[in-house]
Amino acid sequence: MYRTRVLRGIITNLRSFKTSTSLQSAHKISQKTSINTINELYKQNSKLSVLTAHDYISGKIANDSDVDIVLIGDSLAMVALGYKDTNEIPFDEFLYHCKSVSRAVSKSFLIADLPFGSYESSISKAIESSVQLISKGRVNSVKLEGGIEITPTIKKLTDLGIPVCGHIGLTPQRLNSLGGFKVQGRSVDNALKLIETAKQLENAGCFAMVLEAIPSELAKIITENISIPTIGIGAGPYTSGQVLVQADLLGLGGKDSHVPKFVKQYLNGYGASVEAVKNYVREVKDVKFPVVGKHTYKINENVLEELEKKLEKQ
Ligand SMILES: Nc1nc(=O)c2c([nH]1)NC[C@@H]1CN(c3ccc(C(=O)N[C@@H](CCC(=O)O)C(=O)O)cc3)CN21
Ligand SMILES: CC(C)C(=O)C(=O)O
Ligand SMILES: [Mg+2]
């Protein structure tokens, strides 16, 4: 009797599993998001949510918030390490951060930036760096900045089975030739070039591309002219998905940190944190923390008595 009931239960579960091929249920049973899931979401016109992470805690926050893709962006050089720009971070330091994020991310698809200096000089250098990020950093895919000049590298990496995400528009690693972190694609020539570049990146084998800091209408045209997802940051609502730097979204930067116009701050994380720590400091000074019984360990009465006796004798 019991066994048939169990069997019936298993069969019902199997049936519902078979019929629930929708992606929502895939998320519910906490599967790791694969490149196939990303492609399916794109085909279904479901917007892709992407968020950066730079360590174990921010990786966990992103993973547990069900973002489709976690990006280990080289912006962590500035946001988490205080470097002046993204070009300053050595590859080994970046890899160390990838390792800590990937230990936290069980569900979201993981992309890592190829940091400045790790892919430009040759295709083999790009392969070596990507292999490190995948084998040691445990990421699923790499992202690199650039246009037509970088397409042979993209083609080789994708041929080798490494999913590549492109990145055009404001490419922060090129701040020295762009003249700073400036909005791109505002002239006819520049806009035309970006549309052409997007097509070339698709042809080279990118599975997606980031569009950073370009006018919304241009992002719309690019998105409509290619058949892979566009992930916008400062590119308006018409892209296939959105990405933000986690520290920006959570407002962790503090008073004198400059946040780009495209950021929506969903929390004053810095303010809330300073407030909390100030409370801690006050309670330490006032001996209100720790509280006996609540934050303390007990010792057996007999042990304490014996201890005191022994101390008296000494
Ligand atoms: N915290 C953080 N968030 C980011 O999004 C980010 C980084 N850091 N570091 C790497 C790059 C640099 N990014 C930036 C930085 C500044 C602007 C910015 O201030 N832009 C001006 C527009 C300038 C213009 O008119 O062309 C702005 O007002 O938003 C944009 C992107 C995006 N990335
Ligand atoms: C903002 C995203 C696109 C990025 O490249 C980064 O965080 O480094
Ligand atoms: Mg980046």
Short mmCIF file of C-alpha atoms and ligand atoms in Angstrom, two decimals:
data_model
loop_
_atom_site.label_atom_id
_atom_site.label_comp_id
_atom_site.label_asym_id
_atom_site.label_seq_id
_atom_site.Cartn_x
_atom_site.Cartn_y
_atom_site.Cartn_z
CA MET A 1 0.00 0.00 0.00
CA TYR A 2 2.71 2.40 1.13
CA ARG A 3 4.94 1.41 -1.78
CA THR A 4 2.24 2.05 -4.41
CA ARG A 5 1.60 5.46 -2.91
CA VAL A 6 5.30 6.28 -3.08
CA LEU A 7 5.47 5.00 -6.65
CA ARG A 8 2.45 7.07 -7.65
CA GLY A 9 4.12 10.09 -6.10
CA ILE A 10 7.31 9.50 -8.07
CA ILE A 11 5.35 9.08 -11.32
CA THR A 12 3.41 12.31 -10.69
CA ASN A 13 6.67 14.13 -10.01
CA LEU A 14 8.24 12.76 -13.17
CA ARG A 15 5.19 13.84 -15.22
CA SER A 16 5.22 17.36 -13.88
CA PHE A 17 8.97 17.53 -14.45
CA LYS A 18 8.51 16.42 -18.07
CA THR A 19 5.78 18.98 -18.74
CA SER A 20 7.53 21.79 -16.90
CA THR A 21 10.11 22.48 -19.55
CA SER A 22 9.55 26.20 -19.03
CA LEU A 23 12.62 28.10 -17.87
CA GLN A 24 10.93 29.48 -14.79
CA SER A 25 10.69 25.99 -13.29
CA ALA A 26 14.28 25.27 -14.21
CA HIS A 27 15.20 28.19 -11.97
CA LYS A 28 12.94 26.93 -9.18
CA ILE A 29 14.77 23.64 -8.92
CA SER A 30 18.00 25.64 -8.65
CA GLN A 31 19.79 24.31 -11.70
CA LYS A 32 22.93 26.01 -12.89
CA THR A 33 22.01 28.40 -15.70
CA SER A 34 23.71 27.25 -18.90
CA ILE A 35 24.37 29.03 -22.15
CA ASN A 36 21.31 27.18 -23.50
CA THR A 37 19.14 28.82 -20.84
CA ILE A 38 20.51 32.23 -21.84
CA ASN A 39 19.72 31.55 -25.50
CA GLU A 40 16.22 30.30 -24.60
CA LEU A 41 15.45 33.39 -22.48
CA TYR A 42 16.56 35.55 -25.42
CA LYS A 43 14.34 33.63 -27.88
CA GLN A 44 11.39 34.00 -25.50
CA ASN A 45 11.97 37.77 -25.37
CA SER A 46 12.59 37.56 -21.66
CA LYS A 47 14.94 40.34 -20.50
CA LEU A 48 18.27 39.13 -19.14
CA SER A 49 19.27 40.33 -15.67
CA VAL A 50 23.00 40.70 -15.19
CA LEU A 51 24.84 41.93 -12.11
CA THR A 52 28.52 42.20 -11.25
CA ALA A 53 30.10 40.56 -8.21
CA HIS A 54 33.63 40.92 -6.86
CA ASP A 55 33.93 38.51 -3.93
CA TYR A 56 32.23 35.65 -2.08
CA ILE A 57 29.59 37.81 -0.36
CA SER A 58 28.59 39.84 -3.43
CA GLY A 59 28.59 36.58 -5.41
CA LYS A 60 26.16 35.06 -2.93
CA ILE A 61 23.91 38.13 -3.00
CA ALA A 62 23.72 37.99 -6.81
CA ASN A 63 23.23 34.22 -6.91
CA ASP A 64 20.51 34.23 -4.24
CA SER A 65 18.71 37.12 -5.99
CA ASP A 66 18.27 34.85 -9.04
CA VAL A 67 20.13 37.05 -11.54
CA ASP A 68 20.50 35.19 -14.82
CA ILE A 69 24.16 36.11 -15.25
CA VAL A 70 26.82 37.15 -12.75
CA LEU A 71 29.62 39.19 -14.30
CA ILE A 72 32.99 39.40 -12.63
CA GLY A 73 33.73 42.77 -14.16
CA ASP A 74 37.16 44.39 -14.14
CA SER A 75 35.36 47.40 -12.61
CA LEU A 76 36.16 45.55 -9.37
CA ALA A 77 39.63 47.09 -9.73
CA MET A 78 38.06 50.46 -8.94
CA VAL A 79 35.04 49.42 -6.85
CA ALA A 80 36.59 46.76 -4.62
CA LEU A 81 40.31 47.58 -4.73
CA GLY A 82 40.51 51.36 -5.09
CA TYR A 83 42.58 51.46 -8.27
CA LYS A 84 42.25 54.61 -10.39
CA ASP A 85 41.03 52.75 -13.48
CA THR A 86 40.49 49.19 -14.69
CA ASN A 87 43.89 49.04 -16.45
CA GLU A 88 45.80 48.92 -13.17
CA ILE A 89 44.76 45.48 -11.93
CA PRO A 90 47.26 42.62 -12.48
CA PHE A 91 45.84 39.40 -13.95
CA ASP A 92 46.64 37.34 -10.82
CA GLU A 93 44.69 39.71 -8.58
CA PHE A 94 41.73 39.55 -10.93
CA LEU A 95 41.90 35.73 -10.99
CA TYR A 96 41.89 35.67 -7.17
CA HIS A 97 38.58 37.56 -7.21
CA CYS A 98 37.13 35.20 -9.82
CA LYS A 99 37.91 32.26 -7.55
CA SER A 100 36.09 33.84 -4.60
CA VAL A 101 33.00 34.77 -6.65
CA SER A 102 32.70 31.37 -8.34
CA ARG A 103 32.74 29.60 -4.97
CA ALA A 104 29.50 31.46 -4.19
CA VAL A 105 27.67 31.18 -7.51
CA SER A 106 25.78 27.91 -7.87
CA LYS A 107 22.91 29.03 -10.10
CA SER A 108 23.76 32.02 -12.30
CA PHE A 109 25.80 31.78 -15.50
CA LEU A 110 29.26 33.23 -14.80
CA ILE A 111 31.13 35.60 -17.11
CA ALA A 112 34.55 37.08 -16.31
CA ASP A 113 36.14 40.08 -18.01
CA LEU A 114 39.49 39.51 -19.63
CA PRO A 115 41.43 42.24 -17.82
CA PHE A 116 43.62 44.79 -19.62
CA GLY A 117 46.89 43.24 -20.82
CA SER A 118 45.65 39.65 -20.72
CA TYR A 119 44.43 39.27 -24.31
CA GLU A 120 45.54 42.04 -26.69
CA SER A 121 49.09 41.01 -27.64
CA SER A 122 48.25 37.70 -29.31
CA ILE A 123 45.55 35.11 -29.79
CA SER A 124 47.56 32.58 -27.77
CA LYS A 125 47.83 35.04 -24.88
CA ALA A 126 44.02 35.43 -24.99
CA ILE A 127 43.60 31.65 -24.98
CA GLU A 128 45.99 31.24 -22.05
CA SER A 129 44.22 33.92 -20.01
CA SER A 130 40.79 32.51 -20.80
CA VAL A 131 41.92 29.00 -19.85
CA GLN A 132 43.16 30.35 -16.49
CA LEU A 133 39.87 32.12 -15.82
CA ILE A 134 37.93 28.97 -16.68
CA SER A 135 40.11 26.29 -15.08
CA LYS A 136 41.21 28.18 -11.95
CA GLY A 137 38.59 30.95 -11.77
CA ARG A 138 35.80 28.45 -12.57
CA VAL A 139 33.84 30.84 -14.81
CA ASN A 140 31.69 29.75 -17.74
CA SER A 141 32.59 32.43 -20.22
CA VAL A 142 34.83 35.43 -20.90
CA LYS A 143 34.10 39.00 -21.98
CA LEU A 144 36.48 41.24 -23.87
CA GLU A 145 36.34 44.85 -25.01
CA GLY A 146 36.83 45.84 -28.63
CA GLY A 147 35.62 45.81 -32.23
CA ILE A 148 36.69 44.42 -35.57
CA GLU A 149 40.38 44.34 -34.55
CA ILE A 150 39.57 41.74 -31.87
CA THR A 151 37.27 39.47 -33.95
CA PRO A 152 40.01 36.93 -34.91
CA THR A 153 40.59 36.38 -31.17
CA ILE A 154 36.84 36.00 -30.54
CA LYS A 155 36.54 33.51 -33.40
CA LYS A 156 39.42 31.38 -32.09
CA LEU A 157 38.09 31.35 -28.52
CA THR A 158 34.57 30.37 -29.60
CA ASP A 159 35.97 27.68 -31.93
CA LEU A 160 37.74 26.26 -28.87
CA GLY A 161 34.45 26.06 -26.98
CA ILE A 162 34.86 29.15 -24.86
CA PRO A 163 31.70 31.27 -24.90
CA VAL A 164 32.65 34.90 -25.56
CA CYS A 165 30.68 38.04 -24.69
CA GLY A 166 31.60 41.19 -26.62
CA HIS A 167 31.72 44.72 -25.20
CA ILE A 168 31.39 47.88 -27.32
CA GLY A 169 30.48 51.56 -26.89
CA LEU A 170 32.26 52.93 -23.84
CA THR A 171 35.12 50.48 -23.40
CA PRO A 172 36.71 51.56 -20.10
CA GLN A 173 40.03 49.83 -20.83
CA ARG A 174 40.44 52.30 -23.72
CA LEU A 175 39.86 55.42 -21.62
CA ASN A 176 43.21 56.82 -22.79
CA SER A 177 42.15 56.95 -26.45
CA LEU A 178 38.51 57.77 -25.70
CA GLY A 179 39.60 60.74 -23.56
CA GLY A 180 37.86 59.39 -20.45
CA PHE A 181 34.65 57.57 -19.55
CA LYS A 182 32.60 59.28 -22.30
CA VAL A 183 29.28 58.46 -23.94
CA GLN A 184 29.85 56.86 -27.39
CA GLY A 185 27.94 56.69 -30.67
CA ARG A 186 26.62 60.24 -30.77
CA SER A 187 27.80 61.11 -34.30
CA VAL A 188 26.48 59.48 -37.49
CA ASP A 189 29.89 58.00 -38.33
CA ASN A 190 30.44 56.66 -34.83
CA ALA A 191 26.90 55.22 -34.66
CA LEU A 192 27.28 53.52 -38.08
CA LYS A 193 30.60 52.06 -36.97
CA LEU A 194 29.06 50.65 -33.79
CA ILE A 195 26.20 49.01 -35.77
CA GLU A 196 28.73 47.43 -38.15
CA THR A 197 30.95 46.33 -35.25
CA ALA A 198 28.00 44.66 -33.49
CA LYS A 199 27.33 42.59 -36.64
CA GLN A 200 30.99 41.60 -36.86
CA LEU A 201 31.01 40.49 -33.22
CA GLU A 202 27.97 38.32 -33.89
CA ASN A 203 29.67 36.82 -36.97
CA ALA A 204 32.82 36.13 -34.96
CA GLY A 205 30.74 33.93 -32.64
CA CYS A 206 29.88 36.05 -29.58
CA PHE A 207 26.88 34.64 -27.68
CA ALA A 208 26.02 38.13 -26.37
CA MET A 209 27.49 41.62 -26.17
CA VAL A 210 27.56 44.50 -23.72
CA LEU A 211 26.56 47.93 -25.02
CA GLU A 212 27.91 50.57 -22.66
CA ALA A 213 27.01 54.27 -22.48
CA ILE A 214 25.40 54.83 -25.88
CA PRO A 215 22.12 56.61 -26.76
CA SER A 216 19.03 54.39 -26.24
CA GLU A 217 17.87 54.75 -29.85
CA LEU A 218 21.22 53.48 -31.13
CA ALA A 219 21.09 50.54 -28.71
CA LYS A 220 17.61 49.77 -30.09
CA ILE A 221 18.88 49.76 -33.68
CA ILE A 222 21.82 47.51 -32.79
CA THR A 223 19.57 45.11 -30.85
CA GLU A 224 17.13 44.89 -33.79
CA ASN A 225 19.94 44.27 -36.28
CA ILE A 226 21.59 41.29 -34.60
CA SER A 227 20.35 37.87 -33.45
CA ILE A 228 22.23 37.57 -30.15
CA PRO A 229 21.35 39.28 -26.87
CA THR A 230 22.54 42.81 -26.14
CA ILE A 231 23.21 43.62 -22.49
CA GLY A 232 22.97 47.31 -21.83
CA ILE A 233 24.59 49.55 -19.23
CA GLY A 234 23.73 53.18 -19.83
CA ALA A 235 22.15 52.07 -23.12
CA GLY A 236 18.45 52.42 -22.30
CA PRO A 237 15.54 49.99 -22.08
CA TYR A 238 15.52 48.52 -25.60
CA THR A 239 18.43 46.08 -25.13
CA SER A 240 17.89 42.35 -24.47
CA GLY A 241 19.09 42.73 -20.91
CA GLN A 242 20.60 45.07 -18.33
CA VAL A 243 23.79 45.01 -16.30
CA LEU A 244 24.81 47.15 -13.33
CA VAL A 245 27.80 47.21 -11.04
CA GLN A 246 26.55 45.70 -7.77
CA ALA A 247 28.23 48.29 -5.56
CA ASP A 248 26.44 51.04 -7.54
CA LEU A 249 23.01 49.39 -7.24
CA LEU A 250 23.49 48.87 -3.50
CA GLY A 251 24.92 52.36 -2.98
CA LEU A 252 28.10 51.10 -1.35
CA GLY A 253 30.42 53.73 -2.79
CA GLY A 254 30.12 56.37 -0.12
CA LYS A 255 29.98 60.15 -0.22
CA ASP A 256 32.79 61.12 -2.56
CA SER A 257 32.36 58.26 -5.05
CA HIS A 258 31.22 59.30 -8.50
CA VAL A 259 28.36 57.24 -9.93
CA PRO A 260 27.50 57.44 -13.63
CA LYS A 261 24.12 58.91 -14.66
CA PHE A 262 22.82 55.50 -15.80
CA VAL A 263 22.95 54.03 -12.27
CA LYS A 264 19.78 53.50 -10.25
CA GLN A 265 20.65 53.21 -6.57
CA TYR A 266 18.24 50.71 -5.01
CA LEU A 267 19.73 51.07 -1.51
CA ASN A 268 21.91 53.46 0.46
CA GLY A 269 24.14 50.60 1.53
CA TYR A 270 27.04 52.82 2.54
CA GLY A 271 24.85 55.05 4.71
CA ALA A 272 23.12 52.08 6.33
CA SER A 273 26.48 50.44 7.03
CA VAL A 274 28.07 53.55 8.58
CA GLU A 275 24.97 54.02 10.74
CA ALA A 276 25.20 50.41 11.97
CA VAL A 277 28.92 50.60 12.72
CA LYS A 278 28.45 53.90 14.59
CA ASN A 279 25.85 52.15 16.79
CA TYR A 280 28.38 49.39 17.49
CA VAL A 281 31.08 51.91 18.44
CA ARG A 282 28.68 53.70 20.82
CA GLU A 283 27.57 50.44 22.48
CA VAL A 284 31.17 49.34 23.01
CA LYS A 285 31.99 52.68 24.68
CA ASP A 286 28.81 52.50 26.83
CA VAL A 287 29.38 48.80 27.66
CA LYS A 288 25.98 47.97 26.21
CA PHE A 289 27.55 45.33 23.97
CA PRO A 290 28.12 42.45 24.58
CA VAL A 291 25.18 41.43 26.79
CA VAL A 292 25.83 38.70 29.39
CA GLY A 293 23.72 35.63 28.59
CA LYS A 294 23.03 36.75 25.03
CA HIS A 295 26.49 37.03 23.53
CA THR A 296 28.53 35.16 26.16
CA TYR A 297 29.63 31.61 27.07
CA LYS A 298 28.76 29.90 30.37
CA ILE A 299 31.14 28.22 32.78
CA ASN A 300 30.02 25.54 35.25
CA GLU A 301 29.47 26.96 38.82
CA ASN A 302 31.65 24.21 40.37
CA VAL A 303 34.47 24.88 37.97
CA LEU A 304 34.32 28.57 38.75
CA GLU A 305 34.31 27.96 42.54
CA GLU A 306 37.26 25.59 42.30
CA LEU A 307 39.11 28.04 40.09
CA GLU A 308 38.58 30.87 42.60
CA LYS A 309 39.79 28.64 45.50
CA LYS A 310 42.94 27.75 43.61
CA LEU A 311 43.63 31.38 42.81
CA GLU A 312 43.19 32.33 46.52
CA LYS A 313 45.82 29.74 47.53
CA GLN A 314 48.36 31.09 45.08
N1 LIG B 1 31.35 52.03 -9.98
C1 LIG B 1 31.54 51.86 -11.30
N2 LIG B 1 30.46 51.74 -12.08
C2 LIG B 1 30.59 51.56 -13.43
O1 LIG B 1 29.56 51.42 -14.12
C3 LIG B 1 31.90 51.53 -13.97
C4 LIG B 1 33.00 51.64 -13.10
N3 LIG B 1 32.79 51.83 -11.77
N4 LIG B 1 34.28 51.58 -13.56
C5 LIG B 1 34.52 51.10 -14.90
C6 LIG B 1 33.52 51.66 -15.81
C7 LIG B 1 33.62 53.16 -15.96
N5 LIG B 1 32.25 53.52 -16.16
C8 LIG B 1 31.79 54.84 -16.24
C9 LIG B 1 32.29 55.80 -15.41
C10 LIG B 1 31.84 57.09 -15.48
C11 LIG B 1 30.88 57.43 -16.41
C12 LIG B 1 30.42 58.83 -16.44
O2 LIG B 1 30.58 59.55 -15.50
N6 LIG B 1 29.81 59.27 -17.50
C13 LIG B 1 29.25 60.59 -17.59
C14 LIG B 1 29.00 60.93 -19.02
C15 LIG B 1 30.14 61.65 -19.63
C16 LIG B 1 29.76 62.18 -20.98
O3 LIG B 1 29.02 63.15 -21.03
O4 LIG B 1 30.21 61.60 -21.98
C17 LIG B 1 27.93 60.65 -16.83
O5 LIG B 1 27.53 61.75 -16.47
O6 LIG B 1 27.30 59.60 -16.61
C18 LIG B 1 30.37 56.47 -17.24
C19 LIG B 1 30.83 55.16 -17.15
C20 LIG B 1 31.41 52.37 -16.17
N7 LIG B 1 32.13 51.42 -15.36
C1 LIG B 2 29.95 47.19 -16.25
C2 LIG B 2 30.33 45.95 -16.90
C3 LIG B 2 29.78 45.83 -18.27
C4 LIG B 2 31.82 45.70 -16.87
O1 LIG B 2 32.47 45.48 -17.86
C5 LIG B 2 32.50 45.74 -15.57
O2 LIG B 2 31.86 45.77 -14.53
O3 LIG B 2 33.74 45.71 -15.59
MG MG B 3 34.57 45.54 -17.53
#
